[in-house]
Coordinates of C-alpha atoms and ligand atoms in Angstrom, one line a residue:
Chain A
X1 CA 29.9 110.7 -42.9
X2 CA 30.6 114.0 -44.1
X3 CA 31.8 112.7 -47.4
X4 CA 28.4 111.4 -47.7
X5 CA 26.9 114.7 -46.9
X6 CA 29.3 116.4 -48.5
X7 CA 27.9 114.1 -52.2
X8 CA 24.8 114.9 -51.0
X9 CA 24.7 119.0 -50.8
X10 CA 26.5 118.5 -54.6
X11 CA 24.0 116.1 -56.3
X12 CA 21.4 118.8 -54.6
X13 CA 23.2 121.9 -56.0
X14 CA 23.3 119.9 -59.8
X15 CA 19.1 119.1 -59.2
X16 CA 18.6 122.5 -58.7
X17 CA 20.6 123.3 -61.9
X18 CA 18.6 121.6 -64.7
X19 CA 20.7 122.9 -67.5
X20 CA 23.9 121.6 -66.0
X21 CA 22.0 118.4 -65.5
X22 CA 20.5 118.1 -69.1
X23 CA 24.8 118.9 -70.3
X24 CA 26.2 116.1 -68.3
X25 CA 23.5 113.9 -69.3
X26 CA 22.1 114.7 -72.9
X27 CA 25.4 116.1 -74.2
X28 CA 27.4 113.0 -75.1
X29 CA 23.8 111.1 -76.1
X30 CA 22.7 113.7 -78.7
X31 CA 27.0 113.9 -79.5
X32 CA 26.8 110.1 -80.6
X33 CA 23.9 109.8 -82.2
X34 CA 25.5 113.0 -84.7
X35 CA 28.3 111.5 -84.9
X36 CA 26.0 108.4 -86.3
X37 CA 24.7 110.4 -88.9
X38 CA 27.9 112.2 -90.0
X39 CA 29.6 109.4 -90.2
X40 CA 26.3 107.0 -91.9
X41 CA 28.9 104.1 -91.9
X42 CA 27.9 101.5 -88.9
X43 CA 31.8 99.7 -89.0
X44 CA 33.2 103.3 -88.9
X45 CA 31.1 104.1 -86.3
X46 CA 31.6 101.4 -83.8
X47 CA 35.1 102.3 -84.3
X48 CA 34.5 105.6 -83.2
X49 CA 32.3 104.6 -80.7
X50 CA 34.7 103.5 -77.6
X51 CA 36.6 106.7 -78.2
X52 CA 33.5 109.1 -77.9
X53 CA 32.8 106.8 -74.8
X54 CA 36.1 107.6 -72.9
X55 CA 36.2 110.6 -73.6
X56 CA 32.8 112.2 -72.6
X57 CA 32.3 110.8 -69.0
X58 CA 36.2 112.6 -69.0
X59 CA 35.3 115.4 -70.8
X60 CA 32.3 116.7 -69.0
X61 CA 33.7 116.0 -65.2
X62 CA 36.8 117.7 -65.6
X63 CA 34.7 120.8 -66.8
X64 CA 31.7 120.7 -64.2
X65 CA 33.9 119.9 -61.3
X66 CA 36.7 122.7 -62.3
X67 CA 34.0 125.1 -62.4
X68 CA 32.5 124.1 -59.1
X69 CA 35.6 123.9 -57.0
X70 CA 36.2 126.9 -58.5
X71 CA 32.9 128.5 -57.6
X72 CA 33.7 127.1 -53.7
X73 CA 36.7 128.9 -53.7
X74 CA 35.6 132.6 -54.9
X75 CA 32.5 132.3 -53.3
X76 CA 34.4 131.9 -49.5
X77 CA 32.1 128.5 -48.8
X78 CA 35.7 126.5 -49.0
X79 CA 37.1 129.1 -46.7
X80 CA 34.1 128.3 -44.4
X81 CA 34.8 124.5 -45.0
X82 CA 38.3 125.4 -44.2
X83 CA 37.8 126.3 -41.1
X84 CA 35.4 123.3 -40.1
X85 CA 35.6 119.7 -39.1
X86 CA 35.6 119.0 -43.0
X87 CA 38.9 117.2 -43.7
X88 CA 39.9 117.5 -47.4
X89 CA 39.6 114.4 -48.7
X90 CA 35.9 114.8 -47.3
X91 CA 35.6 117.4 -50.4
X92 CA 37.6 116.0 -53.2
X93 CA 35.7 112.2 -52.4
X94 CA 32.1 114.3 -52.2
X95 CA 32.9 115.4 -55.6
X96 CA 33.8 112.1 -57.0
X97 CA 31.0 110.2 -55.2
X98 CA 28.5 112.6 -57.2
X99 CA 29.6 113.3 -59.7
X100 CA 30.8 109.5 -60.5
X101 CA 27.0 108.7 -59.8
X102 CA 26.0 111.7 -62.5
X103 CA 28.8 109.6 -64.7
X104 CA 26.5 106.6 -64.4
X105 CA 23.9 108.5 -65.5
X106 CA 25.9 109.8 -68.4
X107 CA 27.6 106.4 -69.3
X108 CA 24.1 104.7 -69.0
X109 CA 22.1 106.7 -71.5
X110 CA 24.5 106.9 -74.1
X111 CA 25.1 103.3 -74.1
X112 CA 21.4 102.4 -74.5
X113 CA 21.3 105.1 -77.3
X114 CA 24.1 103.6 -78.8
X115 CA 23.7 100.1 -78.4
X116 CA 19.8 100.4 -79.3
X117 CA 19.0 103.1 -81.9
X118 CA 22.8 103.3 -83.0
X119 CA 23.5 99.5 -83.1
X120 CA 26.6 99.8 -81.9
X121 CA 27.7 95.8 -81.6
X122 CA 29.1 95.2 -78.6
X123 CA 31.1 92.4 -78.7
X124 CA 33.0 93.2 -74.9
X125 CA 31.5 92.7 -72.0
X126 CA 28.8 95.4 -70.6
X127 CA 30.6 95.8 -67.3
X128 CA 33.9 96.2 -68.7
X129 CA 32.6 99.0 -70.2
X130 CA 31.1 100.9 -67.7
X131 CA 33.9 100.1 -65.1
X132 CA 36.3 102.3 -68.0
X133 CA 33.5 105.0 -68.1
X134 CA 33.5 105.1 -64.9
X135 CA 37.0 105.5 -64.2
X136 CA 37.8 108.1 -66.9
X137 CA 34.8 110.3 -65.0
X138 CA 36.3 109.7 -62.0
X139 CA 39.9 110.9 -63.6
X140 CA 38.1 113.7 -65.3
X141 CA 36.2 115.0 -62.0
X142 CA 40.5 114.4 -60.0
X143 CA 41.9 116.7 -62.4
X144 CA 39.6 119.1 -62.4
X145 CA 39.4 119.4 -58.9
X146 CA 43.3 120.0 -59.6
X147 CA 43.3 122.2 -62.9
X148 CA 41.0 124.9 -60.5
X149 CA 43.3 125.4 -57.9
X150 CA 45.2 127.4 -61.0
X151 CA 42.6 129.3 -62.1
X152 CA 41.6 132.3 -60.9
X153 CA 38.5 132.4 -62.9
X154 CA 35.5 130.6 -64.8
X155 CA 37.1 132.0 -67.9
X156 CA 40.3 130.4 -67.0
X157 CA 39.0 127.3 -65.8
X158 CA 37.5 126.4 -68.9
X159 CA 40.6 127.5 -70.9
X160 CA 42.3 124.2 -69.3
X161 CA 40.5 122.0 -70.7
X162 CA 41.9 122.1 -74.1
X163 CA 44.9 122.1 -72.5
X164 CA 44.6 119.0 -70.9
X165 CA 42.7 117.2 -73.5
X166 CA 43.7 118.1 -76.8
X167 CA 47.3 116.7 -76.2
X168 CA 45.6 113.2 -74.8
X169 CA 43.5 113.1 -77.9
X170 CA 46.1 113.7 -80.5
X171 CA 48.4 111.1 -78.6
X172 CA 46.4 109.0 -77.5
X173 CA 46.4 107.0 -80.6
X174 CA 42.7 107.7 -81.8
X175 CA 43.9 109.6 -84.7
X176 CA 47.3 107.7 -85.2
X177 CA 47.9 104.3 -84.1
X178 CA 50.5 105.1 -80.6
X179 CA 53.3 102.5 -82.4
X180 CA 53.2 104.6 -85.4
X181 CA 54.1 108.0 -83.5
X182 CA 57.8 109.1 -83.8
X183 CA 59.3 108.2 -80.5
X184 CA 59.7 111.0 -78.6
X185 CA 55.8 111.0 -79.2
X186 CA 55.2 107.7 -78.0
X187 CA 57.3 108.4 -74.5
X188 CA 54.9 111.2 -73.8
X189 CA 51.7 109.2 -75.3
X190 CA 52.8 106.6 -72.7
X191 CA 52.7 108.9 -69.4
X192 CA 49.3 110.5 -70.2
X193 CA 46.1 108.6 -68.6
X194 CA 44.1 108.9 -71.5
X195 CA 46.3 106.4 -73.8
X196 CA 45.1 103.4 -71.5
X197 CA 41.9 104.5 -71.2
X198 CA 41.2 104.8 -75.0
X199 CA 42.9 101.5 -75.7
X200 CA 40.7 100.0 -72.4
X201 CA 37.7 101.1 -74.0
X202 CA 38.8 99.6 -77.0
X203 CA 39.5 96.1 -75.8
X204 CA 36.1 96.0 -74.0
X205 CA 34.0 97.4 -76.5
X206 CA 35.5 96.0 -79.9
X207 CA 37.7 92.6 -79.3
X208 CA 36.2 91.9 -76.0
X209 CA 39.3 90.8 -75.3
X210 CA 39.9 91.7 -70.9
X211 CA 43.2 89.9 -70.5
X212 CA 46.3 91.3 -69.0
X213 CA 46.5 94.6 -71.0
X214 CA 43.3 95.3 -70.1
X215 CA 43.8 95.1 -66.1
X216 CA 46.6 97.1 -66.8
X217 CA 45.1 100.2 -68.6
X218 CA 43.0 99.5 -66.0
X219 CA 45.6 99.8 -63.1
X220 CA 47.2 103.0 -64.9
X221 CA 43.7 105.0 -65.0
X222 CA 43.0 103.8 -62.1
X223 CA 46.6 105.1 -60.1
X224 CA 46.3 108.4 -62.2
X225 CA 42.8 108.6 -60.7
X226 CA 44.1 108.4 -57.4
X227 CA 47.3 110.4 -57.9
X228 CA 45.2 113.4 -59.5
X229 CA 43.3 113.2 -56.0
X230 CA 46.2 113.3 -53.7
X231 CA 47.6 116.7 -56.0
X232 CA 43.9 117.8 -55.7
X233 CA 44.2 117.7 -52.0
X234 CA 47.6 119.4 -51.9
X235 CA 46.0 122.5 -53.2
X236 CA 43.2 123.0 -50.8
X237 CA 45.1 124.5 -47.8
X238 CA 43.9 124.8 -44.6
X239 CA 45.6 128.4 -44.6
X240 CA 46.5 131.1 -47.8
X241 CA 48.0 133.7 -48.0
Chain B
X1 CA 34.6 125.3 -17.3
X2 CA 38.4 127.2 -17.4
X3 CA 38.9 129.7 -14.9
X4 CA 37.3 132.9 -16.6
X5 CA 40.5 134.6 -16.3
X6 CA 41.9 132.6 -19.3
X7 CA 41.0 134.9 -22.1
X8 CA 39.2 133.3 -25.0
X9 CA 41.5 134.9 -27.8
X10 CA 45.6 135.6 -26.5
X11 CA 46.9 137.2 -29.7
X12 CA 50.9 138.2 -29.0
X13 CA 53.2 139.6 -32.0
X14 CA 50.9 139.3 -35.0
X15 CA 52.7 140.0 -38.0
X16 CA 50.9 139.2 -41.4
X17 CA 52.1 139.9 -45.1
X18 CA 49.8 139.7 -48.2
X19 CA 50.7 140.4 -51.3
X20 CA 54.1 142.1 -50.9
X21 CA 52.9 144.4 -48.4
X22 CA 52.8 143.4 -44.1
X23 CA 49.4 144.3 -43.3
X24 CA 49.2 143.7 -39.8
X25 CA 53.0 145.0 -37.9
X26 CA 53.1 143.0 -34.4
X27 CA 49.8 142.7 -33.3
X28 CA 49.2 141.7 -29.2
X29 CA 46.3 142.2 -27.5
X30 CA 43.2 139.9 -25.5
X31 CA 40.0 138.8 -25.7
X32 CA 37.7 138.2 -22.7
X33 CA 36.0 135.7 -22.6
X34 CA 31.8 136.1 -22.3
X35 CA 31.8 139.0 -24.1
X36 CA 30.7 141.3 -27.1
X37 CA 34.5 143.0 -28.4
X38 CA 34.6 144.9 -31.1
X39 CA 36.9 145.1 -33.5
X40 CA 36.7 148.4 -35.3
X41 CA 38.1 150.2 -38.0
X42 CA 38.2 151.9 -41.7
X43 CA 37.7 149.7 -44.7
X44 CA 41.4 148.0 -45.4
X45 CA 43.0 148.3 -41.9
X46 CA 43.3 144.6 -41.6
X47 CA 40.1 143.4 -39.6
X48 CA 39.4 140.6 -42.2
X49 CA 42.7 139.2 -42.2
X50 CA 43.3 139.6 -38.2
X51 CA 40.6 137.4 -38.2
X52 CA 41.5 135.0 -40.3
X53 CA 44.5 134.5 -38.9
X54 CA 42.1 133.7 -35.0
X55 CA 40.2 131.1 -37.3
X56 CA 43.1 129.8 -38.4
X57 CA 42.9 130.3 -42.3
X58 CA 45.8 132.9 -42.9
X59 CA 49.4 132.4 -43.7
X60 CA 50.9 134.5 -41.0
X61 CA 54.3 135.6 -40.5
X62 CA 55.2 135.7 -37.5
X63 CA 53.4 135.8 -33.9
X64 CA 51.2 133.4 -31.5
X65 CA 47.7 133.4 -31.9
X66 CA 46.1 131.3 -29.0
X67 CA 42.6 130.6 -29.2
X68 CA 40.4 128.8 -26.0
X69 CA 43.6 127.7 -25.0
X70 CA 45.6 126.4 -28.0
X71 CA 47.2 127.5 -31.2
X72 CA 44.6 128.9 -33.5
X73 CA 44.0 126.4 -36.3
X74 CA 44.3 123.4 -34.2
X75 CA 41.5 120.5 -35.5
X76 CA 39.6 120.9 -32.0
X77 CA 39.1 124.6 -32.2
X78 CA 36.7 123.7 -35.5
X79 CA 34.2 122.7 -33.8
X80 CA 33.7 125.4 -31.2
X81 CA 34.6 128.5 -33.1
X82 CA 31.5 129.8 -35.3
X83 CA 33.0 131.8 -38.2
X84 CA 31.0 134.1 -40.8
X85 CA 33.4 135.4 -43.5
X86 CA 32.7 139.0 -44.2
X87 CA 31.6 138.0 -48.0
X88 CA 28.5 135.9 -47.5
X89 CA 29.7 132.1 -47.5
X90 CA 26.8 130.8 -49.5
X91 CA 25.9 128.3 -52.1
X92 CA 23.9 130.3 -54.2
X93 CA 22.7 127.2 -56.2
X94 CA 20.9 125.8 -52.7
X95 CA 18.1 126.6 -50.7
X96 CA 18.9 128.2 -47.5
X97 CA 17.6 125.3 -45.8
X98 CA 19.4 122.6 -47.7
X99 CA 22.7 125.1 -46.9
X100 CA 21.9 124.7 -43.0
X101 CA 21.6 121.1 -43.3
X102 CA 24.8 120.7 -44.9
X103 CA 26.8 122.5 -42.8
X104 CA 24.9 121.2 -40.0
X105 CA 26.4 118.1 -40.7
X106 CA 29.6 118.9 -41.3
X107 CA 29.8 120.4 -37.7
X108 CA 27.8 117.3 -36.2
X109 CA 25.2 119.8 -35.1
X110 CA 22.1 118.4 -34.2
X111 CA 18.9 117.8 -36.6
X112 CA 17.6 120.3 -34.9
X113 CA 20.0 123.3 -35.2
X114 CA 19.3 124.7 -38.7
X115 CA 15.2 125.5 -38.1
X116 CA 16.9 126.9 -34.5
X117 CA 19.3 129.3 -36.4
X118 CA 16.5 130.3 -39.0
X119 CA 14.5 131.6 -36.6
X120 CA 17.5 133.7 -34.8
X121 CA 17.9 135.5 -37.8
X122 CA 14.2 135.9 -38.7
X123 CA 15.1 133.9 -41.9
X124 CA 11.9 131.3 -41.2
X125 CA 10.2 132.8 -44.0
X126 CA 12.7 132.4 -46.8
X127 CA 13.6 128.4 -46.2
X128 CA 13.0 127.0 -49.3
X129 CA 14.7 130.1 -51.7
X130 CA 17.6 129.5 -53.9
X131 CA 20.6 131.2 -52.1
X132 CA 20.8 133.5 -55.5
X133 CA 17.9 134.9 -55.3
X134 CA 18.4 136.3 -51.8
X135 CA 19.0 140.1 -51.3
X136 CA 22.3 141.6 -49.8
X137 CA 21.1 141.4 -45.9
X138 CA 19.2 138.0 -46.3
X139 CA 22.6 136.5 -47.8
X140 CA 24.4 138.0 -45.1
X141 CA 22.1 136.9 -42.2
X142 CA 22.0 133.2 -44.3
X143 CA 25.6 133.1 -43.3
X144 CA 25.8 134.1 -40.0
X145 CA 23.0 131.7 -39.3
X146 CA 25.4 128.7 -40.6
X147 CA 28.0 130.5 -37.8
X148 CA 25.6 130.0 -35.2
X149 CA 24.6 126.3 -36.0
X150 CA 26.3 123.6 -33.1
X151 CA 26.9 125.0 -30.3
X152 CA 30.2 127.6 -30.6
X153 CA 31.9 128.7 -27.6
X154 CA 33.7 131.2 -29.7
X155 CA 31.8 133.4 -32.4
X156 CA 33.7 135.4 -34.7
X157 CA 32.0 138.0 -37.1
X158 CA 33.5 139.6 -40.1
X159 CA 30.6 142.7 -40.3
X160 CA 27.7 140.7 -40.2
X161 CA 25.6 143.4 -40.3
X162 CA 26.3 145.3 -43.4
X163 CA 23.2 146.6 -45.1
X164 CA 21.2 145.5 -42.7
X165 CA 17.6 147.7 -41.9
X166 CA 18.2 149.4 -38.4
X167 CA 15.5 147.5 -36.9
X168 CA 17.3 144.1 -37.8
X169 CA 20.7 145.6 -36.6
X170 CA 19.1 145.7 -33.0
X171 CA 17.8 142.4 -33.4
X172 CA 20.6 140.7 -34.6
X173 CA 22.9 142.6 -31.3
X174 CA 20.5 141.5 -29.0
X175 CA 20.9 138.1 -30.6
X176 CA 24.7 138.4 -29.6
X177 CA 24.2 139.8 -26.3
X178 CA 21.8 137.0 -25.7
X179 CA 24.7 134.8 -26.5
X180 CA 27.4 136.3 -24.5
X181 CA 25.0 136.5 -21.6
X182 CA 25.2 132.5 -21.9
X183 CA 29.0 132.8 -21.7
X184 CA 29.7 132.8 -25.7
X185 CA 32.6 135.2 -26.4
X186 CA 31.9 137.4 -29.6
X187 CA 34.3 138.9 -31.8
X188 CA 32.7 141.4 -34.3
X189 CA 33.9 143.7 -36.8
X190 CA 32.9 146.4 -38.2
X191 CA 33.6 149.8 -40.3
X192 CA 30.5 151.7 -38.4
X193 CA 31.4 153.1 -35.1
X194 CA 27.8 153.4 -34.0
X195 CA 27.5 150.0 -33.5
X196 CA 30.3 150.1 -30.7
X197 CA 28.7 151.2 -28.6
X198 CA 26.7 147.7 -28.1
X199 CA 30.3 146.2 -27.5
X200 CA 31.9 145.4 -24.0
X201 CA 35.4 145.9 -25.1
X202 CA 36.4 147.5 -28.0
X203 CA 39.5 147.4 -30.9
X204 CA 40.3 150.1 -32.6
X205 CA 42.5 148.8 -35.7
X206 CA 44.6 151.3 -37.9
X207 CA 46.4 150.5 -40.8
X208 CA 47.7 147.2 -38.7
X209 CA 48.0 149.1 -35.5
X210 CA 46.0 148.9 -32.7
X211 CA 44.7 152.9 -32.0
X212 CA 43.4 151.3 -28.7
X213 CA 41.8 148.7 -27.0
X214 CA 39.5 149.5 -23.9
X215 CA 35.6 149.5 -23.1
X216 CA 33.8 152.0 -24.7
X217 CA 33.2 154.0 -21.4
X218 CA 37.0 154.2 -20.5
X219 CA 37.5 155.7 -24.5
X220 CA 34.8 157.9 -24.1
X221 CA 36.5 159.2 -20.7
X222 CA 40.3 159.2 -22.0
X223 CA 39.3 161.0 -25.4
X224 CA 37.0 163.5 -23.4
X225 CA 34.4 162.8 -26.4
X226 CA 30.9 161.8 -26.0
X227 CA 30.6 160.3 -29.7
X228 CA 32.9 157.0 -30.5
X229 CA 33.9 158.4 -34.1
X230 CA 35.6 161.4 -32.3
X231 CA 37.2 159.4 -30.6
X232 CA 38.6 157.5 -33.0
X233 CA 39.5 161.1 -34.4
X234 CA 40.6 161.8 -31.2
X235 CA 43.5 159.0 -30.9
X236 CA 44.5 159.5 -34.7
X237 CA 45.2 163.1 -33.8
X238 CA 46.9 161.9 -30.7
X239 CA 49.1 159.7 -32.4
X240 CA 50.4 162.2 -35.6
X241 CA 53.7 163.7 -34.8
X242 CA 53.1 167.0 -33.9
Ligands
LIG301 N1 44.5 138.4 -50.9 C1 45.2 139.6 -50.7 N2 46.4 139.8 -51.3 C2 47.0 141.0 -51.1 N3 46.6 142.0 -50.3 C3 45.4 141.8 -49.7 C4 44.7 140.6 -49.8 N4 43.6 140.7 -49.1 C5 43.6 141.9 -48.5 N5 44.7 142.6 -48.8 C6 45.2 143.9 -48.3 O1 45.3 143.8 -46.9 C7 44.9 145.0 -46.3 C8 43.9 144.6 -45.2 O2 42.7 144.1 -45.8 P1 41.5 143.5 -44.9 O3 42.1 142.7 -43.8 O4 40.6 142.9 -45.9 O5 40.9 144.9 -44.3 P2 39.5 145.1 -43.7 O6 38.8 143.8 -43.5 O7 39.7 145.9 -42.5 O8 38.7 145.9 -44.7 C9 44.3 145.9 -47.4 O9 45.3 146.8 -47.7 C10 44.1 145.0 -48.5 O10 44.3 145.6 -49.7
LIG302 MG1 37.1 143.1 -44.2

């Protein structure tokens, strides 16, 4: 119930915030459809394609929800929510329910753009697709949610998000194949969410192929998602100092 | 209903360190219940985090706080304790309504608590307006009203009424006196000692020390003062190693 509220009061605060709105949802749209151009090569493209879809849903939650955990903690409203009935899970599952609905949002309009006007061939199933989407916003919105807790400002909290996502990209085997990395590389490509989720996206968007490596990315980004949540919830005490 | 000799707040050895400095050195003292107290002081004597340590949101060192009977922080006090921070705990990117409502129902208040806690403090006209775009005393009485919403036996203020007109001062004091006539205890701070006067009992906090705690009558008589602030000079003075 007040999880629900809780999703509620944040989808309001986003509608009364069109320019935060118009990045979560236009951003990775207009992103795409460059990327189209630049590129002017459809084959090369609908490589790229799955990538840019993990990767924004992720992307764009980790920075939105750092920023407005971060915002509840300077502002005293999670001291207030501290000190109420609201149990912490309440919070971290409010932020997750809304913005994973903002995700579908996200997720839905670049997929028509793409699949329409980019003709991005999808030769996965649609579901597939949006279920990865989905989970990397979900994993995006967890470790934001845990990134804020060490920041002590907005400046700060955005600083994290290169460090959190330019390691995943470079290892994640978008720009090098992960079988090709030296091995060292490969260890620490193969604890970091993102791997499974770019090589999810891949399997439902290019071969279509949704057999047992796919339930397992699946499973990984899936018990990061939920792992991410239970450090989240670690860090919003009851009491601070 | 307790037997009224229970006090609302029992506060015994309060020690509390922030940063690397103990800001509050043994605190012990009560609060009646059905009253207005006071807790009073200069800017940085500790009142904000003495009372975060009562609502149960600050690490503390050593000490009993007991609130309404049990250990403050405990998940039944959260209900019935009404808590405005001293810095106005607002979503600025919500109306003050859709704020009400929100917190309304994390408390389980009813549907019709947050037009009930506009009106109290004479908010009714700004509803609808973005938290942001409310100045310094709106945002402040926003707050409080949020404080007030369900039905708290136990109302503690962190100077809600900073920068407030003198005219909504009174209100808002008669609003608490209205509420302690009903049996709600009130805990409110404040750095102005002319609003002590309103108070039943009053805390004078220095530095982490209690200067004194008595009615404002019986520190008017011991200081031999007729104005509060000398008497709060008064018991400084008092105090200094001659
Ligand atoms: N987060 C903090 N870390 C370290 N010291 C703090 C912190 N908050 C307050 N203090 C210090 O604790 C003392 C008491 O502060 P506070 O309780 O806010 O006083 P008041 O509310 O009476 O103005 C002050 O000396 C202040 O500098
Ligand atoms: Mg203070």
């Amino acid at each position: 119930m007040i999880t629900i509220a809780t999703a509620r009061r944040i989808l309001a605060q986003l509608r009364n915030d069109p320019r935060t709105i118009a990045l979560m949802v236009l951003v990775p749209s207009l992103i795409m459809i460059l990327l189209y151009y630049v590129i002017d090569n459809e084959p090369v493209f609908a490589q790229w394609a799955p990538a840019l879809l993990s990767i924004f849903p992720f992307l764009v939650m980790f920075l939105v929800t750092s920023i407005a955990t971060l915002r509840e903690r300077t502002s005293g409203t999670l001291e207030r929510l501290m000190a109420s009935p609201l149990r912490q899970l309440d919070l971290l599952l409010g932020y997750g329910l809304a913005f994973g609905a903002a995700a579908v949002l996200q997720v839905a309009l670049a997929l028509t753009v793409s699949l329409t006007w980019l003709g991005l061939d999808l030769r996965g199933e649609l579901w597939a697709l949006v279920l990865v989407a989905l989970l990397n916003s979900l994993l995006g919105t967890a470790l934001g949610l845990f990134c804020s807790a060490f920041a002590r400002s907005e400046f700060q909290a955005v600083q994290f998000m290169p460090l959190v996502m330019i390691p995943q990209l470079l290892l994640g085997g978008i720009i090098v194949p992960r079988d090709q990395m030296a091995t060292v590389l490969e260890w620490i490509s193969n604890v970091l969410p993102m791997s499974y989720a770019l090589e999810a996206m891949k399997l439902a968007v290019i071969s279509g192929d949704l057999g047992s490596d796919f339930w397992r990315d699946i499973a990984v980004v899936a018990g990061s998602v939920v792992l991410a949540l239970v450090l989240g919830a670690a860090t919003l005490k009851r009491r601070t100092p | 209903m307790m037997s009224s000799a229970e006090p609302a707040i029992a506060v015994t050895g309060l020690r509390v360190v922030r940063g690397a400095r103990e800001v509050l050195h043994g605190l012990s003292f009560e609060v009646p219940k059905g009253q207005i107290t006071g807790l009073l002081g200069p800017s940085g004597c500790g009142k904000t985090t003495l009372i975060r340590s009562i609502v149960g949101v600050q690490v503390v060192a050593g000490g009993e706080v007991t609130v309404l009977g049990r250990p403050a922080g405990s998940a039944e006090l959260r209900r019935l304790i009404g808590y405005s921070t001293q810095n106005p705990a607002i979503y600025r990117d919500l109306s003050v309504m859709e704020n009400l409502r929100y917190f309304a129902a994390v408390l389980g208040a009813p549907k019709t608590d947050p037009a009930r806690v506009l009106e109290e403090v004479g908010l009714e006209g700004h509803a609808n307006q973005l938290g942001g775009t409310l100045s310094g005393g709106q945002l402040s009485r926003a707050s409080l009203a949020v404080s007030l919403l369900g039905a708290p036996q136990l109302l503690v203020l962190d100077e809600p009424t900073v920068g407030l007109d003198p005219v909504l001062r009174k209100e808002l004091w008669e609003l608490f006196q209205g509420l302690a006539d009903r049996g709600v205890t009130i805990l409110v701070s404040s750095h102005v000692m002319d609003e002590a006067a309103r108070c039943q009992r009053l805390i004078m906090l220095r530095e982490g020390d209690i200067l004194a705690d008595d009615s404002p009558e019986g520190l008017r008589a011991r200081t031999d003062t007729a104005d509060l602030e000398q008497a709060f000079l008064r018991l400084i003075e008092e105090r200094q190693p001659a």
